[in-house]
PDB file of C-alpha atoms in Angstrom:
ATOM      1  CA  UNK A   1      20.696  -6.074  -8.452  1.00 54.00           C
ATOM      2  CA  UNK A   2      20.063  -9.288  -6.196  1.00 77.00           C
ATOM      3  CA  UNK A   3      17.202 -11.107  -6.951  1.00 83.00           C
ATOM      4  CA  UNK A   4      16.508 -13.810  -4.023  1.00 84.00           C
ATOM      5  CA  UNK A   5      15.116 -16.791  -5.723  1.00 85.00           C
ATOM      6  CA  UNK A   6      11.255 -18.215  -3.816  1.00 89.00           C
ATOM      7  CA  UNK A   7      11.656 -21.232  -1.716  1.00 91.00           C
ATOM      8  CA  UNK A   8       9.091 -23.916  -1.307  1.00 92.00           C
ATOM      9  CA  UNK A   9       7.285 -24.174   2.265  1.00 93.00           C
ATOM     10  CA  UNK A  10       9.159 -27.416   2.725  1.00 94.00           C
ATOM     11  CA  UNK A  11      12.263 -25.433   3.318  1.00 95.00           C
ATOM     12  CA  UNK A  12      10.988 -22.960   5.365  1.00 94.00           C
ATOM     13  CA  UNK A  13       8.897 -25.661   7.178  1.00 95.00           C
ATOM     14  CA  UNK A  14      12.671 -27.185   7.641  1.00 96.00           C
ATOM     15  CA  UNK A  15      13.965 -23.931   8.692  1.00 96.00           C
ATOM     16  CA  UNK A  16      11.666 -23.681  11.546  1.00 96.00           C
ATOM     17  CA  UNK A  17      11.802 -26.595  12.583  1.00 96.00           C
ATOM     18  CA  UNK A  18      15.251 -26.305  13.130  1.00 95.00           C
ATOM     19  CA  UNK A  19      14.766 -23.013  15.234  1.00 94.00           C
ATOM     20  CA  UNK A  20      11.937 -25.049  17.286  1.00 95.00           C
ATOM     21  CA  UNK A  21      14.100 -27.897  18.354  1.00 95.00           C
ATOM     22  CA  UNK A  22      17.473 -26.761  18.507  1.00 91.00           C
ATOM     23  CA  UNK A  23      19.243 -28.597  15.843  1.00 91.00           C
ATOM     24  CA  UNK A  24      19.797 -30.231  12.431  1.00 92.00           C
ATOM     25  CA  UNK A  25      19.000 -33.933  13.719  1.00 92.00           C
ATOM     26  CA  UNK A  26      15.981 -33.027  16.295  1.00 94.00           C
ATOM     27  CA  UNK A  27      14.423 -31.388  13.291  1.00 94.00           C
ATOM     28  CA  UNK A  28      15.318 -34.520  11.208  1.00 94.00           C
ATOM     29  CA  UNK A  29      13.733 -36.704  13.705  1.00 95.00           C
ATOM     30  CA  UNK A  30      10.830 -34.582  14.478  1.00 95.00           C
ATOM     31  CA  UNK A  31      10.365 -34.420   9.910  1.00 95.00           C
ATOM     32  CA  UNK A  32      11.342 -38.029   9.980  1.00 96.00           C
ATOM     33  CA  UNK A  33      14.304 -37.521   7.624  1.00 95.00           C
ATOM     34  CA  UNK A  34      17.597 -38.047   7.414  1.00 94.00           C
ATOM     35  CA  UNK A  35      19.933 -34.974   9.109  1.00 92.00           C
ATOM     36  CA  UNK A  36      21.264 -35.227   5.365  1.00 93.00           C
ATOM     37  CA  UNK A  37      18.080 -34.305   4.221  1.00 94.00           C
ATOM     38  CA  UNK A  38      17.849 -31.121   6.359  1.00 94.00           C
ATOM     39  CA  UNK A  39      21.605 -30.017   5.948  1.00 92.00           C
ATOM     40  CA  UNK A  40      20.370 -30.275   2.282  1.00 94.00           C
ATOM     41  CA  UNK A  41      16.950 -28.430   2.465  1.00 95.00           C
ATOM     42  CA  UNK A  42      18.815 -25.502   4.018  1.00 94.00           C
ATOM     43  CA  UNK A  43      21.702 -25.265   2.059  1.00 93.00           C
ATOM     44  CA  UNK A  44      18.993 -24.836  -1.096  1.00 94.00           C
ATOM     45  CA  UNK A  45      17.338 -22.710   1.013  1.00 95.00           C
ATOM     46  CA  UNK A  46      20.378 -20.501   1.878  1.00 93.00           C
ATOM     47  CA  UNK A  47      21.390 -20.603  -2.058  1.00 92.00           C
ATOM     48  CA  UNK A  48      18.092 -19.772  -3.343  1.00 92.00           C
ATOM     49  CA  UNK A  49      17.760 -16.267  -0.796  1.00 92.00           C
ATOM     50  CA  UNK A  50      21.679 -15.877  -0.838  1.00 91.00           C
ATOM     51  CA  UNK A  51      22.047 -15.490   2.841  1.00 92.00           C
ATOM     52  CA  UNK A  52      23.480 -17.538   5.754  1.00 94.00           C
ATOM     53  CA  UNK A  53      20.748 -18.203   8.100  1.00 94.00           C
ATOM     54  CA  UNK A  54      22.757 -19.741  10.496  1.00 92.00           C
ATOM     55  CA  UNK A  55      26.255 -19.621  12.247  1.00 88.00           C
ATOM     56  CA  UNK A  56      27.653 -23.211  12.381  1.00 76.00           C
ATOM     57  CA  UNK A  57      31.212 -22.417  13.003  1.00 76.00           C
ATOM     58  CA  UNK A  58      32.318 -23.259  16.434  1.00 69.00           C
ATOM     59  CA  UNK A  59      28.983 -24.356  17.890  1.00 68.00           C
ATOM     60  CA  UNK A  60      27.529 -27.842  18.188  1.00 74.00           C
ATOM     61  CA  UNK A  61      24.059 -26.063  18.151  1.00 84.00           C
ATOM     62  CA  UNK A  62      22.767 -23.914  14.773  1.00 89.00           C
ATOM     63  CA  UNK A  63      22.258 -20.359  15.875  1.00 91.00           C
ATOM     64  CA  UNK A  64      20.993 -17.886  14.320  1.00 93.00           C
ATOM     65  CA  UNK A  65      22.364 -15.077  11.555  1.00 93.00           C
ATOM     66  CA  UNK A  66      20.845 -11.414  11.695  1.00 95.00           C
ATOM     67  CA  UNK A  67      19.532 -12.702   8.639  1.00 94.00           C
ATOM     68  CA  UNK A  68      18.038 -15.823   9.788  1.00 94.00           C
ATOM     69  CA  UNK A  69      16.219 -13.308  12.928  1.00 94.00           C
ATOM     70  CA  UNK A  70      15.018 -10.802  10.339  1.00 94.00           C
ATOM     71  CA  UNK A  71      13.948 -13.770   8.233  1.00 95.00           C
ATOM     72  CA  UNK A  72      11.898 -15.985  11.459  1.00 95.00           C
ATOM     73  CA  UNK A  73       8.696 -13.974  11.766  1.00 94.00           C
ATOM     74  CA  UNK A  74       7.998 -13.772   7.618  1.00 94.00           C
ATOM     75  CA  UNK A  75       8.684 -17.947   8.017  1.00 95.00           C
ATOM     76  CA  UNK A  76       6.405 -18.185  10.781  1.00 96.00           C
ATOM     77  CA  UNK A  77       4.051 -15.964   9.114  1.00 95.00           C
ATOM     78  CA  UNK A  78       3.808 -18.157   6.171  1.00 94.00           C
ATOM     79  CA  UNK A  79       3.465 -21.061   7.900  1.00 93.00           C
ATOM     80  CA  UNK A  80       0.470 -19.823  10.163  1.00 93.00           C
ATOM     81  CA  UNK A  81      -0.716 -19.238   6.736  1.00 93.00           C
ATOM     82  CA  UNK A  82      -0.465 -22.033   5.174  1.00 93.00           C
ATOM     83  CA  UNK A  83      -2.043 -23.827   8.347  1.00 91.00           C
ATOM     84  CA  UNK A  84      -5.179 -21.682   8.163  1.00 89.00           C
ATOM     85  CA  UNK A  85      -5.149 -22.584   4.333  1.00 91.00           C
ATOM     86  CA  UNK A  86      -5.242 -26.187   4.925  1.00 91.00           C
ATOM     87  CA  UNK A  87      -7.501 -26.394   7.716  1.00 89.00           C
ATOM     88  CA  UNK A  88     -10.125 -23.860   5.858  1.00 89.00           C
ATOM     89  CA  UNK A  89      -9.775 -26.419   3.259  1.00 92.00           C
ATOM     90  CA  UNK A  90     -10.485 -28.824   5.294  1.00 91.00           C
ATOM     91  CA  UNK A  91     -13.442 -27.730   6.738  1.00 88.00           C
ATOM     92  CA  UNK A  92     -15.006 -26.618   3.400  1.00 89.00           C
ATOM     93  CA  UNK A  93     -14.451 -30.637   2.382  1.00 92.00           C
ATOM     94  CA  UNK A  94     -15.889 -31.506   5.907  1.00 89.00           C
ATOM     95  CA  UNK A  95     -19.233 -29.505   4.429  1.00 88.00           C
ATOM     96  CA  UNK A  96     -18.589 -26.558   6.612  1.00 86.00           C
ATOM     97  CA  UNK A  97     -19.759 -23.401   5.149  1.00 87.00           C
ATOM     98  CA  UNK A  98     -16.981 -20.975   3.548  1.00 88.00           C
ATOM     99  CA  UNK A  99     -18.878 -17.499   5.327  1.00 89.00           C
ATOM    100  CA  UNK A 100     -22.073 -17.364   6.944  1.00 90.00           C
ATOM    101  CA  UNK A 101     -24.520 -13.639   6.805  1.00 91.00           C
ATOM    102  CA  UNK A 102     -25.883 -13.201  10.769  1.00 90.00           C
ATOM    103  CA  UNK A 103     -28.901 -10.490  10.789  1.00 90.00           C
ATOM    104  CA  UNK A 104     -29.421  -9.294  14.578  1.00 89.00           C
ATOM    105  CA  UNK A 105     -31.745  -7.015  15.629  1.00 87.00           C
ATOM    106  CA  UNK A 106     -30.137  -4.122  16.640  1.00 87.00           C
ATOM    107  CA  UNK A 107     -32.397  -4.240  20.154  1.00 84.00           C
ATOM    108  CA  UNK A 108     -30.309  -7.481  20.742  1.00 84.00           C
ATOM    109  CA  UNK A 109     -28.069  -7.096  23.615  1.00 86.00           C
ATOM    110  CA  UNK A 110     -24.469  -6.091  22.994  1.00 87.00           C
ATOM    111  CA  UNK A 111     -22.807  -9.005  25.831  1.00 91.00           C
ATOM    112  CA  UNK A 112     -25.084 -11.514  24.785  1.00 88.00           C
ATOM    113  CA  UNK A 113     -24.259 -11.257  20.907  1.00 88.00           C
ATOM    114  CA  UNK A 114     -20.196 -10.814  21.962  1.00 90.00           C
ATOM    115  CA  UNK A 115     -20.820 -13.883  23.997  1.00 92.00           C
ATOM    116  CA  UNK A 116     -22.676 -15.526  21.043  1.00 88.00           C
ATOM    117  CA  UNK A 117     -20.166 -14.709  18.327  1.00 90.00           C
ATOM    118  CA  UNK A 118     -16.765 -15.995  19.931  1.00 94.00           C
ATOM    119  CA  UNK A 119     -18.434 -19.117  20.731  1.00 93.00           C
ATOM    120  CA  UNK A 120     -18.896 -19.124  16.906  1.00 90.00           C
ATOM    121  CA  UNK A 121     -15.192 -18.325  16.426  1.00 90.00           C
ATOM    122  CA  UNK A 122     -14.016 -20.926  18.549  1.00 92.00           C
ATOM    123  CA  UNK A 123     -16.229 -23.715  17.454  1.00 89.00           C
ATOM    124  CA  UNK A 124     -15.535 -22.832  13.496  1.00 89.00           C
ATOM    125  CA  UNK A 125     -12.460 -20.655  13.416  1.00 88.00           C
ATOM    126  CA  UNK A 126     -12.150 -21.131   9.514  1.00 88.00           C
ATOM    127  CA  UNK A 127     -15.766 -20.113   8.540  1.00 89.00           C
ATOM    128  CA  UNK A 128     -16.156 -16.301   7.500  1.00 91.00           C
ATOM    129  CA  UNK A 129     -19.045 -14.899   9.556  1.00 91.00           C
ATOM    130  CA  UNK A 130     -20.731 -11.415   8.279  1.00 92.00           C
ATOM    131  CA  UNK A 131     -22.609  -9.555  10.839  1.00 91.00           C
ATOM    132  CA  UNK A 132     -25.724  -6.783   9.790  1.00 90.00           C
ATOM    133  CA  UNK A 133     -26.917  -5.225  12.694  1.00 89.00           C
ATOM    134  CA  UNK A 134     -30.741  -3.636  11.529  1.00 87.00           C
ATOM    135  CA  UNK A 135     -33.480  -2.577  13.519  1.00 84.00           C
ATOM    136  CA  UNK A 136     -37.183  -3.600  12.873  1.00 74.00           C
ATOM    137  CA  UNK A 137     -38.573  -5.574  10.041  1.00 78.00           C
ATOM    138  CA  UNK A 138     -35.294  -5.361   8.335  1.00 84.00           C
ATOM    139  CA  UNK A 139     -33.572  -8.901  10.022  1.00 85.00           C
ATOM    140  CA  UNK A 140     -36.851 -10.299   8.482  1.00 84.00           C
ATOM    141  CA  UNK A 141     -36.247  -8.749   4.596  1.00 84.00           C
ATOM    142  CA  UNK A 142     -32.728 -10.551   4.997  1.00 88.00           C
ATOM    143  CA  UNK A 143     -33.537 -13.196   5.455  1.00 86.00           C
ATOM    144  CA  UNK A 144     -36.439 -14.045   3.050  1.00 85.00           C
ATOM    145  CA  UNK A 145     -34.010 -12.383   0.339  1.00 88.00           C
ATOM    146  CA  UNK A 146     -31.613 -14.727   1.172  1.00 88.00           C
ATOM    147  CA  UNK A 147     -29.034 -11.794   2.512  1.00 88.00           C
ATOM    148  CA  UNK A 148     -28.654 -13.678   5.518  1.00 87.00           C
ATOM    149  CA  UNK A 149     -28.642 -16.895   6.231  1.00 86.00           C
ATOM    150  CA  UNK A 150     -29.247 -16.442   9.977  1.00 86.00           C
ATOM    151  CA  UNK A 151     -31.522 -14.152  11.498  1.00 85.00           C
ATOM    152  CA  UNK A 152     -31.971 -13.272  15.189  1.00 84.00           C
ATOM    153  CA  UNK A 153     -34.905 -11.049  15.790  1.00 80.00           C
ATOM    154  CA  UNK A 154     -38.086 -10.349  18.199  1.00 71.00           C
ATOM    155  CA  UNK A 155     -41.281 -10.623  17.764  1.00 69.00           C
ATOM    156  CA  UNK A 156     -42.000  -8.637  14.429  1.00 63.00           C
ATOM    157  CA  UNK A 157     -40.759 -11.838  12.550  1.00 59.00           C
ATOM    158  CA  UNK A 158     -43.679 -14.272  14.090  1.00 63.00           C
ATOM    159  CA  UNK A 159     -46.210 -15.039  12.004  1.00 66.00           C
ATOM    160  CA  UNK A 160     -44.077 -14.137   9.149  1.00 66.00           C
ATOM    161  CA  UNK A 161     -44.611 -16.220   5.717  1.00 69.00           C
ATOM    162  CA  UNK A 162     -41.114 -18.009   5.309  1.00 64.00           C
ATOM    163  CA  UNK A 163     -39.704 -17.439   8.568  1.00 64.00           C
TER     164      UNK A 163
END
């Protein structure tokens, strides 16, 4: 039975690349290495998974094996995730919060809170958000039990010890 060996993400970051620009020495220039380098990364690459990823043979341009196709979207995939890694990494060392627990009153309307919420996605795209839609007194009980950091509620909660 074959057993493909793991590459690193600098390999499959090299791979990529490659498909982005075209070719073995745009993708050096773009990585700032040598073409050397990137012949090198995929030929590792191509020994470690035992499969051609691209046709070189009578083409001044690398294209593409079936292989290399069926392999492009699990590559990009990884990379994607590996940039949402790194930048929810970097926002946790920025002092972002990791998730955030929003209490709304379930009175609250439903186009203002969408409206509300992907402005929060788009402003902190790496910070978890947990929503608890409750009716009455219960946005206020969140909150003063520390369920929720954030509480958005009517009137009930004024007045309220805490609050």
């Amino acid at each position: 039975m074959n057993r493909p060996g793991t590459p690193t993400f600098d390999q499959l970051r090299i791979f990529l690349t490659i498909v982005d620009t075209g070719s073995f020495a745009a993708a050096g220039r773009r990585l700032n290495r040598a073409v050397s380098v990137i012949s090198y990364g995929i030929a590792n690459l191509e020994a470690q998974l035992g499969l051609m990823l691209f046709e070189r043979e009578g083409t001044r341009k690398p294209v593409l094996t079936v292989a290399g196709r069926a392999l492009l979207a699990e590559a990009r995939s990884i990379s994607h995730g590996m940039d949402g890694l790194r930048a929810k990494v970097k926002g946790l060392l920025d002092g972002l919060e990791a998730e955030v627990d929003l209490a709304v009153d379930v009175m609250l309307p439903s186009e203002r809170l969408g409206k509300v919420l992907r402005a929060f996605a788009a402003e902190f795209p790496t910070v978890q958000l947990r929503l608890h839609v409750e009716a009455l007194g219960a946005i206020t009980a969140m909150v003063l039990d520390r369920q929720a950091v954030v509480g958005i509620s009517g009137p009930l909660a004024a007045g309220v010890e805490g609050v």
